[in-house]
Amino acid sequence: MQTYKLKFNHVEMSKRMAHIVQQLDPICAKVKEILDLELRKSTKVSIIGNRPKTTPAIIEPELFGRDAEKKDIVDGITVGKYCADGLTVLQIVGPGGIGKTTFTQHVYQEVKSSFDVMIWVCISLNFDANRLAREIVKNIPKVNGETENAIDEELIEQRIKHKRFLLVLDDVRTYHDDEWKKLLAPFKKGDARGNIIIVTTRISETTTAGKIADHSINLDRLGPEDFMHLFEAYVFGHQQSWKDHPELLNVGREIVVHLKGFPLAANTVGRLLRNQLTLGHWTRVLESKEWELQSSEYDIMPALKLSYDYLPFHLQQCFFYCALFPEDYEFCNEELVHLWIGLNILDSCDRRRRLEDVGLCYLNDLVNLGFLKENMKKDGSPYYVVHDLLHELAVKVSSSDCLSISSSNVRYVQSSPSIRHLSIIIDARDVNDRMTFEDFKRDLSTLPEKLTVENLQTVMLFGRFHGSFAKTFGDLFAEAKALRVILLSEAYCSYILEDVFRSLPRFIHLRYLRITTGTKGKLSLNSNISRFYHLRVLDVQECNVHLGLLKAMSNLVKLRHFLVQDGGFELG
């Protein structure tokens, strides 16, 4: 009988990769040394949070209808009322989707030359002074003579002393007075004039117990003329205008009325209309029953839902599963495409096209249609985020199949036997004290009564401390034998994977396994990997993982992506 040699040997390839990485280590170390030296030399720095959700980089090149507000702030910072005081807190208030972040990005870029230190941090739902101080101080270069082993607040004070700074706290959705005062304390001690903190928020001072800002600017809906110009830009770009399609102008004006002056609504609906510049398509959008669901003058969810309804089915599926991730989660393109492969929602009718190429095409379509926003990291690589209102939309449209649980909603979960995809988010606050920890653990233990666990196809665990609940999760997922997708994100605790998934040896349907941990984490994956015959993606590149009996990986005949950490891969 004739035998054939496999064209691709996983073991040999992994050894070759490890050897290449070992050769590159000295070069990487030298590059890092040079970059660190250049950073220490710099006296002017622009800082983004350790895991930036929004950035100061301008995404929308033109700012419509905000010239007066922008000029007032820029003039106040550069030559006017904000220059004399030691520290000024400026609050920019407006409902979600009104364009607060875009507006602040334009202000930030225009005033850069007036500051020595510029800091941008996205807050979202986690306003924790200790976390924010830790995030900020890690990104401010050290100064000569600073105190060793000082707490983060003291380091901030020492590193910004004698320097004029601008701190942007973007998207503050909740805060406690004590946490706010604690965060503000080191910045109040700066001795330079004209220091500024800009807070973008939906929270007006009339709804809070105390005053947090010295000045407040309300961003309201765009006026009809400015909004029409913005809508035109989203529909036609810079290629065409109404004069090229006069038959669409009147119906376009009627659609604009439904968008309520909100840039986010103009973005999604405008890009939807761009796909078909025909009177029939535009009329169908205008006559949609979805508009009748608008509950107030500030409700743009029907506009977003309408845009989703007109997506092709394959793009609806890709967007659908964004509901499982935490708000403001950052996706890299590889991560999204690999997940879609694992979920088996990519389809290529053309055998010459790789699934990965199909996924990248879908990703670009979601960006072009306004459902994902593309940002750039410092190294120039792209990452993607979902606007919080669009995340809310994803949660809404996927509610019959997907469920995301945190300590804030776990008690209110209703019986949902149709749920197939589950994510659980563990916040640092959930393990702050024994009582909170025990309460959350008890609430999690009730989930088997509300979910049909044996039908789960996806389980995602987020948060540095989810490993603290390993035994609870083990009890919860004891009957979960049909899993296709497992994602364990950011665990700082060491534990064996079977502590959480006791049925691991029987996960013969598993297609996607991704494990990311902090530097202190180490997860073990034993020889059961040989049973994952349908596994397509094995991503352990961000953690130290021991793979027992690696030779058994020859059984993984459908494996497309095997990602391991540089130097962190151990042969069993």
Coordinates of C-alpha atoms in Angstrom, one line a residue:
M1 CA 0.0 0.0 0.0
Q2 CA 1.4 3.4 -1.0
T3 CA 1.8 5.9 1.8
Y4 CA 1.8 9.7 1.5
K5 CA 3.8 12.2 3.5
L6 CA 1.8 15.1 5.1
K7 CA 2.6 18.4 3.4
F8 CA 2.3 20.3 6.6
N9 CA 3.9 19.0 9.9
H10 CA 2.6 21.0 12.9
V11 CA 5.4 19.9 15.2
E12 CA 8.2 20.7 12.8
M13 CA 6.7 24.1 12.0
S14 CA 6.3 25.1 15.6
K15 CA 9.9 24.2 16.3
R16 CA 11.1 26.3 13.3
M17 CA 9.0 29.2 14.5
A18 CA 10.4 29.0 18.0
H19 CA 13.9 29.0 16.6
I20 CA 13.2 32.1 14.5
V21 CA 11.7 33.9 17.5
Q22 CA 14.8 33.0 19.5
Q23 CA 17.0 34.6 16.9
L24 CA 14.9 37.7 16.8
D25 CA 14.9 38.2 20.6
P26 CA 18.2 40.2 20.8
I27 CA 17.1 42.5 17.9
C28 CA 13.7 43.2 19.6
A29 CA 15.5 43.9 22.9
K30 CA 17.8 46.4 21.2
V31 CA 14.9 48.2 19.4
K32 CA 13.0 48.4 22.7
E33 CA 16.1 49.9 24.4
I34 CA 16.3 52.6 21.7
L35 CA 12.6 53.4 21.8
D36 CA 12.7 53.7 25.6
L37 CA 15.7 56.1 25.4
E38 CA 13.9 58.3 22.9
L39 CA 10.8 58.4 25.1
R40 CA 12.8 59.5 28.1
K41 CA 14.3 62.3 26.1
S42 CA 11.0 63.7 25.1
T43 CA 9.5 66.5 27.2
K44 CA 6.2 66.5 25.4
V45 CA 4.1 63.4 25.3
S46 CA 0.7 62.3 24.0
I47 CA -0.8 59.5 26.1
I48 CA -3.5 57.1 25.4
G49 CA -4.8 54.7 28.0
N50 CA -3.3 51.2 28.3
R51 CA -6.2 49.7 26.5
P52 CA -7.6 52.7 24.5
K53 CA -11.3 52.6 23.6
T54 CA -11.3 55.9 21.9
T55 CA -8.3 57.8 20.8
P56 CA -7.4 61.5 20.1
A57 CA -6.9 60.7 16.5
I58 CA -9.4 62.4 14.2
I59 CA -11.7 59.8 12.5
E60 CA -14.1 62.2 10.9
P61 CA -12.0 64.7 9.0
E62 CA -14.7 67.5 8.9
L63 CA -16.6 68.8 11.8
F64 CA -20.1 70.0 10.9
G65 CA -22.0 72.6 12.8
R66 CA -19.7 73.0 15.8
D67 CA -17.5 75.9 14.8
A68 CA -18.8 78.3 17.5
E69 CA -18.4 75.8 20.4
K70 CA -15.0 74.7 19.2
K71 CA -13.7 78.3 18.8
D72 CA -14.9 79.1 22.3
I73 CA -12.9 76.2 23.8
V74 CA -9.8 76.6 21.7
D75 CA -9.7 80.4 22.3
G76 CA -10.2 79.8 26.0
I77 CA -7.3 77.3 26.2
T78 CA -4.9 79.2 24.0
V79 CA -5.4 82.8 25.0
G80 CA -8.5 83.2 27.1
K81 CA -10.3 82.3 30.2
Y82 CA -8.7 78.9 30.8
C83 CA -5.1 80.2 30.8
A84 CA -5.1 82.0 34.2
D85 CA -6.3 79.4 36.6
G86 CA -4.2 76.4 37.9
L87 CA -6.8 73.8 36.9
T88 CA -10.0 74.0 35.0
V89 CA -12.5 71.2 34.6
L90 CA -14.6 71.6 31.4
Q91 CA -17.6 69.3 30.9
I92 CA -18.9 68.5 27.4
V93 CA -22.4 67.1 27.8
G94 CA -24.8 65.5 25.3
P95 CA -26.8 62.3 24.6
G96 CA -25.2 59.3 23.1
G97 CA -24.5 59.5 19.4
I98 CA -24.5 63.4 19.3
G99 CA -20.7 63.5 18.5
K100 CA -19.0 64.4 21.8
T101 CA -15.9 62.3 21.1
T102 CA -15.5 63.5 17.5
F103 CA -15.9 67.1 18.7
T104 CA -13.3 66.6 21.5
Q105 CA -10.8 64.9 19.0
H106 CA -10.9 68.1 16.9
V107 CA -10.3 70.3 19.9
Y108 CA -7.5 68.1 21.2
Q109 CA -5.6 68.2 17.9
E110 CA -6.0 71.9 17.6
V111 CA -4.6 72.8 21.0
K112 CA -1.7 70.3 21.1
S113 CA 1.0 73.0 20.8
S114 CA -0.2 74.6 24.0
F115 CA 0.6 71.7 26.3
D116 CA 3.6 69.8 27.6
V117 CA 1.7 66.7 28.5
M118 CA -1.5 65.4 26.8
I119 CA -3.5 62.5 28.2
W120 CA -6.5 60.8 26.7
V121 CA -8.4 58.0 28.6
C122 CA -11.7 56.4 27.8
I123 CA -13.7 55.8 30.9
S124 CA -17.0 54.1 29.8
L125 CA -18.8 52.3 32.7
N126 CA -15.8 51.6 34.9
F127 CA -15.0 54.8 36.8
D128 CA -12.4 53.6 39.3
A129 CA -9.9 56.1 40.5
N130 CA -7.2 53.5 41.3
R131 CA -7.5 51.9 37.9
L132 CA -7.4 55.2 36.1
A133 CA -4.4 56.5 38.1
R134 CA -2.5 53.2 37.3
E135 CA -3.4 53.5 33.6
I136 CA -2.2 57.1 33.4
V137 CA 1.0 56.8 35.4
K138 CA 2.3 53.9 33.3
N139 CA 2.2 56.1 30.2
I140 CA 3.9 59.2 31.6
P141 CA 7.7 59.1 31.3
K142 CA 9.6 59.0 34.5
V143 CA 11.3 62.2 35.7
N144 CA 14.6 62.6 37.5
G145 CA 14.4 62.4 41.3
E146 CA 11.0 60.8 41.5
T147 CA 10.3 58.8 44.6
E148 CA 10.8 55.1 44.4
N149 CA 7.9 52.8 45.4
A150 CA 5.6 55.8 45.5
I151 CA 1.9 55.3 44.9
D152 CA 0.4 56.1 41.5
E153 CA -1.1 59.4 42.7
E154 CA 2.3 60.6 44.0
L155 CA 4.0 59.6 40.7
I156 CA 1.4 61.5 38.7
E157 CA 2.0 64.6 40.8
Q158 CA 5.8 64.3 40.4
R159 CA 5.7 63.7 36.7
I160 CA 3.4 66.6 35.7
K161 CA 5.0 69.1 38.1
H162 CA 6.0 72.3 36.2
K163 CA 4.2 71.1 33.1
R164 CA 1.0 72.3 31.5
F165 CA -1.3 69.3 30.9
L166 CA -4.5 68.4 29.1
L167 CA -6.4 65.4 30.4
V168 CA -9.4 64.1 28.5
L169 CA -11.7 61.7 30.3
D170 CA -13.9 60.5 27.4
D171 CA -17.3 58.9 27.8
V172 CA -17.9 59.1 31.5
R173 CA -21.2 57.4 32.1
T174 CA -21.1 56.8 35.8
Y175 CA -19.1 58.1 38.7
H176 CA -19.0 58.4 42.5
D177 CA -18.2 61.7 44.1
D178 CA -15.4 60.1 46.3
E179 CA -13.8 58.4 43.3
W180 CA -13.9 61.7 41.3
K181 CA -12.2 63.6 44.1
K182 CA -9.6 60.9 44.5
L183 CA -8.8 61.0 40.8
L184 CA -8.6 64.8 40.7
A185 CA -6.4 65.2 43.8
P186 CA -2.9 64.8 42.1
F187 CA -3.8 67.0 39.2
K188 CA -4.9 69.8 41.5
K189 CA -1.3 70.0 42.8
G190 CA 0.2 70.9 39.4
D191 CA 1.9 74.3 39.7
A192 CA 1.6 75.3 35.9
R193 CA -1.1 77.7 34.8
G194 CA -3.8 76.7 32.3
N195 CA -4.1 73.0 33.1
I196 CA -7.3 71.5 31.7
I197 CA -9.4 68.4 32.3
I198 CA -12.1 67.8 29.6
V199 CA -14.9 65.4 30.6
T200 CA -17.2 64.1 27.9
T201 CA -20.4 62.7 29.4
R202 CA -24.1 62.1 29.0
I203 CA -24.5 63.1 32.7
S204 CA -25.6 66.7 33.2
E205 CA -24.9 68.5 36.5
T206 CA -28.6 68.8 37.1
T207 CA -28.7 65.0 37.4
T208 CA -25.8 64.7 39.8
A209 CA -25.5 65.3 43.5
G210 CA -22.5 67.6 43.2
K211 CA -20.7 69.9 40.9
I212 CA -17.8 68.3 39.0
A213 CA -17.0 71.0 36.4
D214 CA -16.0 74.6 36.4
H215 CA -17.6 75.1 33.0
S216 CA -20.0 73.1 30.9
I217 CA -20.8 73.1 27.2
N218 CA -24.0 71.3 26.0
L219 CA -23.8 69.7 22.5
D220 CA -27.3 69.6 21.1
R221 CA -28.5 68.2 17.9
L222 CA -27.2 69.7 14.7
G223 CA -29.3 72.4 13.0
P224 CA -31.2 71.4 9.8
E225 CA -28.7 73.0 7.4
D226 CA -25.5 71.6 9.0
F227 CA -27.1 68.2 9.5
M228 CA -28.2 68.1 5.8
H229 CA -24.5 68.8 4.8
L230 CA -23.3 66.0 7.2
F231 CA -25.9 63.6 5.8
E232 CA -24.9 64.5 2.2
A233 CA -21.2 63.7 3.1
Y234 CA -22.1 60.3 4.4
V235 CA -24.3 59.5 1.4
F236 CA -22.2 60.8 -1.4
G237 CA -18.7 61.2 0.1
H238 CA -16.7 63.6 -1.9
Q239 CA -17.6 62.1 -5.3
Q240 CA -21.1 63.3 -5.9
S241 CA -23.8 65.6 -4.5
W242 CA -27.5 66.2 -4.8
K243 CA -27.0 67.9 -8.1
D244 CA -26.1 64.5 -9.6
H245 CA -29.2 62.9 -8.1
P246 CA -31.9 65.6 -7.9
E247 CA -34.7 63.0 -7.8
L248 CA -33.4 61.8 -4.4
L249 CA -33.4 65.3 -2.7
N250 CA -37.0 65.5 -1.5
V251 CA -37.1 61.9 -0.1
G252 CA -33.7 62.5 1.4
R253 CA -35.0 65.6 3.3
E254 CA -37.9 63.5 4.7
I255 CA -35.5 60.8 5.9
V256 CA -33.3 63.4 7.5
V257 CA -36.2 64.5 9.7
H258 CA -36.3 61.0 11.2
L259 CA -32.6 61.2 12.1
K260 CA -33.2 63.9 14.7
G261 CA -30.0 65.8 14.1
F262 CA -27.8 62.9 15.5
P263 CA -24.5 62.3 13.6
L264 CA -24.4 58.6 14.5
A265 CA -27.9 58.1 12.9
A266 CA -26.8 60.1 9.8
N267 CA -23.7 57.9 9.6
T268 CA -25.5 54.5 9.6
V269 CA -28.5 55.5 7.5
G270 CA -26.5 57.6 5.1
R271 CA -24.1 54.7 4.4
L272 CA -27.2 52.4 4.0
L273 CA -28.6 54.8 1.3
R274 CA -25.2 55.1 -0.4
N275 CA -25.4 51.5 -1.5
Q276 CA -28.4 52.1 -3.8
L277 CA -28.8 55.6 -5.1
T278 CA -32.2 54.8 -6.5
L279 CA -35.6 56.4 -5.7
G280 CA -37.2 53.0 -5.1
H281 CA -34.7 52.0 -2.4
W282 CA -34.8 55.4 -0.7
T283 CA -38.6 55.4 -0.7
R284 CA -38.7 51.9 0.9
V285 CA -36.4 53.2 3.7
L286 CA -38.5 56.3 4.2
E287 CA -41.7 54.2 4.4
S288 CA -40.3 51.7 6.9
K289 CA -42.5 50.9 9.9
E290 CA -39.4 51.1 12.1
W291 CA -39.6 54.9 12.2
E292 CA -42.9 54.6 14.1
L293 CA -41.1 53.0 17.1
Q294 CA -39.2 56.3 17.9
S295 CA -40.2 57.0 21.5
S296 CA -38.8 60.5 21.9
E297 CA -37.0 63.3 20.1
Y298 CA -33.7 61.8 21.2
D299 CA -34.4 58.2 20.3
I300 CA -32.3 57.1 17.3
M301 CA -32.4 53.4 18.0
P302 CA -35.0 52.8 15.3
A303 CA -32.7 54.5 12.8
L304 CA -29.9 52.1 13.8
K305 CA -32.2 49.1 13.8
L306 CA -33.4 50.0 10.3
S307 CA -29.7 50.2 9.1
Y308 CA -29.2 46.7 10.6
D309 CA -32.3 45.3 8.9
Y310 CA -31.0 46.3 5.5
L311 CA -27.6 44.6 6.0
P312 CA -27.1 41.5 4.0
F313 CA -27.7 38.4 6.2
H314 CA -24.0 37.5 6.3
L315 CA -23.1 40.9 7.7
Q316 CA -26.0 40.7 10.2
Q317 CA -24.5 37.5 11.5
C318 CA -21.0 39.0 11.9
F319 CA -22.3 42.0 13.7
F320 CA -24.8 39.9 15.8
Y321 CA -22.1 38.3 17.9
C322 CA -20.6 41.7 19.0
A323 CA -23.2 41.6 21.7
L324 CA -21.2 39.0 23.6
F325 CA -18.2 41.3 24.1
P326 CA -17.9 44.1 26.7
E327 CA -18.7 47.6 25.7
D328 CA -15.7 49.4 24.1
Y329 CA -13.9 46.1 23.5
E330 CA -11.1 46.5 21.0
F331 CA -11.0 43.9 18.2
C332 CA -8.0 43.4 15.9
N333 CA -8.9 42.2 12.4
E334 CA -7.3 38.8 13.0
E335 CA -9.3 38.2 16.2
L336 CA -12.7 39.0 14.5
V337 CA -12.0 36.9 11.4
H338 CA -10.8 34.0 13.5
L339 CA -13.9 34.2 15.7
W340 CA -16.2 34.2 12.6
I341 CA -14.4 31.2 11.3
G342 CA -14.9 29.4 14.7
L343 CA -18.6 30.4 14.6
N344 CA -18.8 28.9 11.1
I345 CA -20.5 32.0 9.7
L346 CA -18.1 32.7 6.8
D347 CA -19.0 31.2 3.5
S348 CA -17.0 31.1 0.4
C349 CA -18.7 29.9 -2.8
D350 CA -15.6 30.5 -4.7
R351 CA -13.1 27.8 -3.8
R352 CA -10.2 30.1 -4.8
R353 CA -11.0 32.5 -2.0
R354 CA -9.8 31.7 1.5
L355 CA -12.2 32.1 4.4
E356 CA -9.8 34.6 5.9
D357 CA -10.1 36.8 2.8
V358 CA -13.9 36.5 2.9
G359 CA -13.8 37.6 6.6
L360 CA -11.6 40.6 5.9
C361 CA -14.0 41.6 3.2
Y362 CA -16.9 41.4 5.6
L363 CA -15.0 43.4 8.2
N364 CA -14.3 46.2 5.7
D365 CA -18.0 46.2 4.7
L366 CA -19.0 46.6 8.4
V367 CA -16.6 49.5 8.7
N368 CA -17.8 51.2 5.5
L369 CA -21.4 50.8 6.6
G370 CA -20.7 52.5 10.0
F371 CA -21.2 49.4 12.3
L372 CA -17.6 49.2 13.3
K373 CA -15.2 52.1 13.7
E374 CA -11.6 51.7 12.7
N375 CA -8.9 53.3 14.8
M376 CA -5.1 53.1 14.6
K377 CA -2.6 52.0 17.3
K378 CA 0.7 53.8 17.8
D379 CA 2.4 51.2 15.6
G380 CA 0.0 51.9 12.8
S381 CA -1.9 48.7 13.0
P382 CA -5.7 48.9 12.9
Y383 CA -8.2 48.0 15.6
Y384 CA -12.0 48.2 15.7
V385 CA -14.6 49.3 18.2
V386 CA -18.4 49.3 18.3
H387 CA -20.1 52.5 19.4
D388 CA -21.9 52.0 22.6
L389 CA -25.4 52.6 21.0
L390 CA -24.6 50.1 18.3
H391 CA -23.4 47.7 20.9
E392 CA -26.8 48.2 22.5
L393 CA -28.4 47.5 19.1
A394 CA -26.4 44.2 18.9
V395 CA -27.6 43.2 22.3
K396 CA -31.2 43.9 21.2
V397 CA -31.2 42.0 17.9
S398 CA -29.4 39.0 19.4
S399 CA -31.3 38.7 22.6
S400 CA -33.0 35.5 21.7
D401 CA -29.7 33.7 21.2
C402 CA -27.0 35.7 23.0
L403 CA -26.7 36.6 26.6
S404 CA -24.0 38.7 28.3
I405 CA -23.9 38.6 32.1
S406 CA -22.2 40.9 34.6
S407 CA -22.8 41.6 38.3
S408 CA -25.2 44.3 37.4
N409 CA -27.7 42.1 35.5
V410 CA -27.1 38.5 36.7
R411 CA -29.9 38.6 39.3
Y412 CA -32.4 39.8 36.7
V413 CA -31.8 37.2 34.0
Q414 CA -35.0 35.5 33.0
S415 CA -35.4 31.9 32.0
S416 CA -34.1 31.7 28.5
P417 CA -33.9 28.2 27.1
S418 CA -33.2 29.5 23.6
I419 CA -29.8 31.0 24.6
R420 CA -26.9 29.4 22.7
H421 CA -24.1 31.9 23.2
L422 CA -23.1 33.2 26.6
S423 CA -20.5 35.7 27.9
I424 CA -19.7 36.5 31.5
I425 CA -17.8 39.7 32.5
I426 CA -16.0 39.8 35.8
D427 CA -15.2 43.3 36.9
A428 CA -12.5 44.1 39.4
R429 CA -15.2 45.4 41.7
D430 CA -16.7 41.9 41.8
V431 CA -13.8 40.6 43.9
N432 CA -13.0 43.7 45.9
D433 CA -14.3 42.2 49.2
R434 CA -15.5 38.9 50.4
M435 CA -19.2 39.9 50.6
T436 CA -19.3 41.1 47.0
F437 CA -17.4 38.0 45.8
E438 CA -19.7 35.6 47.6
D439 CA -22.9 37.5 46.4
F440 CA -21.7 37.3 42.7
K441 CA -20.7 33.6 43.1
R442 CA -24.1 32.8 44.6
D443 CA -25.9 34.6 41.7
L444 CA -23.8 32.8 39.1
S445 CA -24.7 29.5 40.7
T446 CA -28.4 30.1 39.9
L447 CA -27.8 30.3 36.1
P448 CA -28.4 26.6 35.5
E449 CA -32.0 27.1 36.6
K450 CA -32.4 29.8 34.0
L451 CA -30.4 28.5 31.0
T452 CA -30.3 25.2 29.2
V453 CA -26.6 24.8 29.7
E454 CA -26.3 21.6 27.6
N455 CA -27.4 23.6 24.5
L456 CA -24.7 26.3 24.9
Q457 CA -22.4 26.6 21.8
T458 CA -20.4 29.6 22.9
V459 CA -18.8 30.5 26.3
M460 CA -16.7 33.7 26.7
L461 CA -15.2 34.7 30.1
F462 CA -13.8 38.2 30.4
G463 CA -11.9 40.0 33.2
R464 CA -8.6 39.5 35.0
F465 CA -10.2 37.8 37.9
H466 CA -12.6 35.3 36.2
G467 CA -10.2 32.5 37.4
S468 CA -11.3 33.3 40.9
F469 CA -14.7 31.7 40.0
A470 CA -13.2 28.6 38.4
K471 CA -15.0 26.2 40.6
T472 CA -18.3 28.1 40.2
F473 CA -17.9 28.0 36.5
G474 CA -17.0 24.3 36.7
D475 CA -20.4 23.6 38.3
L476 CA -22.2 25.9 35.9
F477 CA -20.7 24.4 32.7
A478 CA -20.7 20.8 33.9
E479 CA -23.4 19.8 31.4
A480 CA -22.1 22.0 28.5
K481 CA -21.0 19.4 26.1
A482 CA -21.9 21.0 22.8
L483 CA -19.5 24.0 22.8
R484 CA -18.1 25.2 19.5
V485 CA -16.4 28.4 20.8
I486 CA -14.4 29.1 24.0
L487 CA -12.8 32.4 24.8
L488 CA -11.0 33.1 28.1
S489 CA -9.8 36.6 28.3
E490 CA -7.3 38.4 30.6
A491 CA -7.2 35.8 33.4
Y492 CA -4.6 36.7 36.1
C493 CA -5.2 33.5 38.0
S494 CA -3.5 30.2 37.3
Y495 CA -5.9 27.3 36.8
I496 CA -6.4 24.2 34.8
L497 CA -8.8 24.5 31.9
E498 CA -10.7 21.4 33.1
D499 CA -11.5 23.3 36.3
V500 CA -13.9 25.4 34.3
F501 CA -14.9 22.9 31.6
R502 CA -15.1 19.4 33.1
S503 CA -16.5 18.0 29.9
L504 CA -13.5 19.1 27.9
P505 CA -12.6 15.7 26.7
R506 CA -16.0 15.4 25.1
F507 CA -15.8 18.8 23.2
I508 CA -15.5 17.1 19.9
H509 CA -17.4 19.9 18.2
L510 CA -15.0 22.6 19.4
R511 CA -13.9 24.9 16.6
Y512 CA -12.4 27.9 18.3
L513 CA -10.3 28.1 21.5
R514 CA -8.6 31.3 22.5
I515 CA -6.9 31.9 25.9
T516 CA -5.4 35.2 26.9
T517 CA -3.9 35.9 30.3
G518 CA -1.8 38.4 32.1
T519 CA 1.8 37.8 32.8
K520 CA 1.0 36.0 36.0
G521 CA -1.4 33.6 34.5
K522 CA -0.6 30.1 33.3
L523 CA -3.3 27.7 32.1
S524 CA -2.8 24.1 31.4
L525 CA -4.3 22.2 28.4
N526 CA -3.6 18.5 28.5
S527 CA -3.7 15.7 25.9
N528 CA -7.4 16.1 25.5
I529 CA -6.6 18.5 22.7
S530 CA -6.2 15.4 20.5
R531 CA -10.0 14.9 20.6
F532 CA -10.8 18.4 19.1
Y533 CA -11.1 17.0 15.6
H534 CA -13.1 20.0 14.3
L535 CA -10.8 22.7 15.9
R536 CA -10.0 25.4 13.4
V537 CA -8.4 28.1 15.6
L538 CA -6.2 27.5 18.6
D539 CA -5.0 30.9 19.8
V540 CA -2.7 30.9 22.9
Q541 CA -0.3 33.6 21.8
E542 CA -0.9 35.9 24.8
C543 CA -0.3 33.4 27.6
N544 CA 1.9 30.6 28.8
V545 CA 0.2 27.4 28.0
H546 CA 1.5 23.8 28.4
L547 CA 0.3 21.6 25.6
G548 CA 0.6 18.0 26.7
L549 CA 1.5 15.3 24.1
L550 CA 1.9 17.7 21.2
K551 CA 2.2 14.8 18.8
A552 CA -1.5 14.2 19.3
M553 CA -2.1 17.4 17.4
S554 CA -1.7 15.5 14.2
N555 CA -5.4 14.6 14.7
L556 CA -6.4 18.2 14.3
V557 CA -6.9 17.9 10.5
K558 CA -9.1 21.0 10.3
L559 CA -6.8 23.3 12.2
R560 CA -6.2 26.5 10.2
H561 CA -4.6 28.8 12.8
F562 CA -2.2 27.8 15.6
L563 CA -1.0 30.9 17.4
V564 CA 1.5 30.6 20.2
Q565 CA 3.3 33.2 22.4
D566 CA 6.9 34.1 21.5
G567 CA 9.0 31.9 23.7
G568 CA 6.0 30.9 25.8
F569 CA 5.3 27.6 24.1
E570 CA 6.2 24.4 25.9
L571 CA 6.5 21.0 24.4
G572 CA 4.8 18.2 26.4

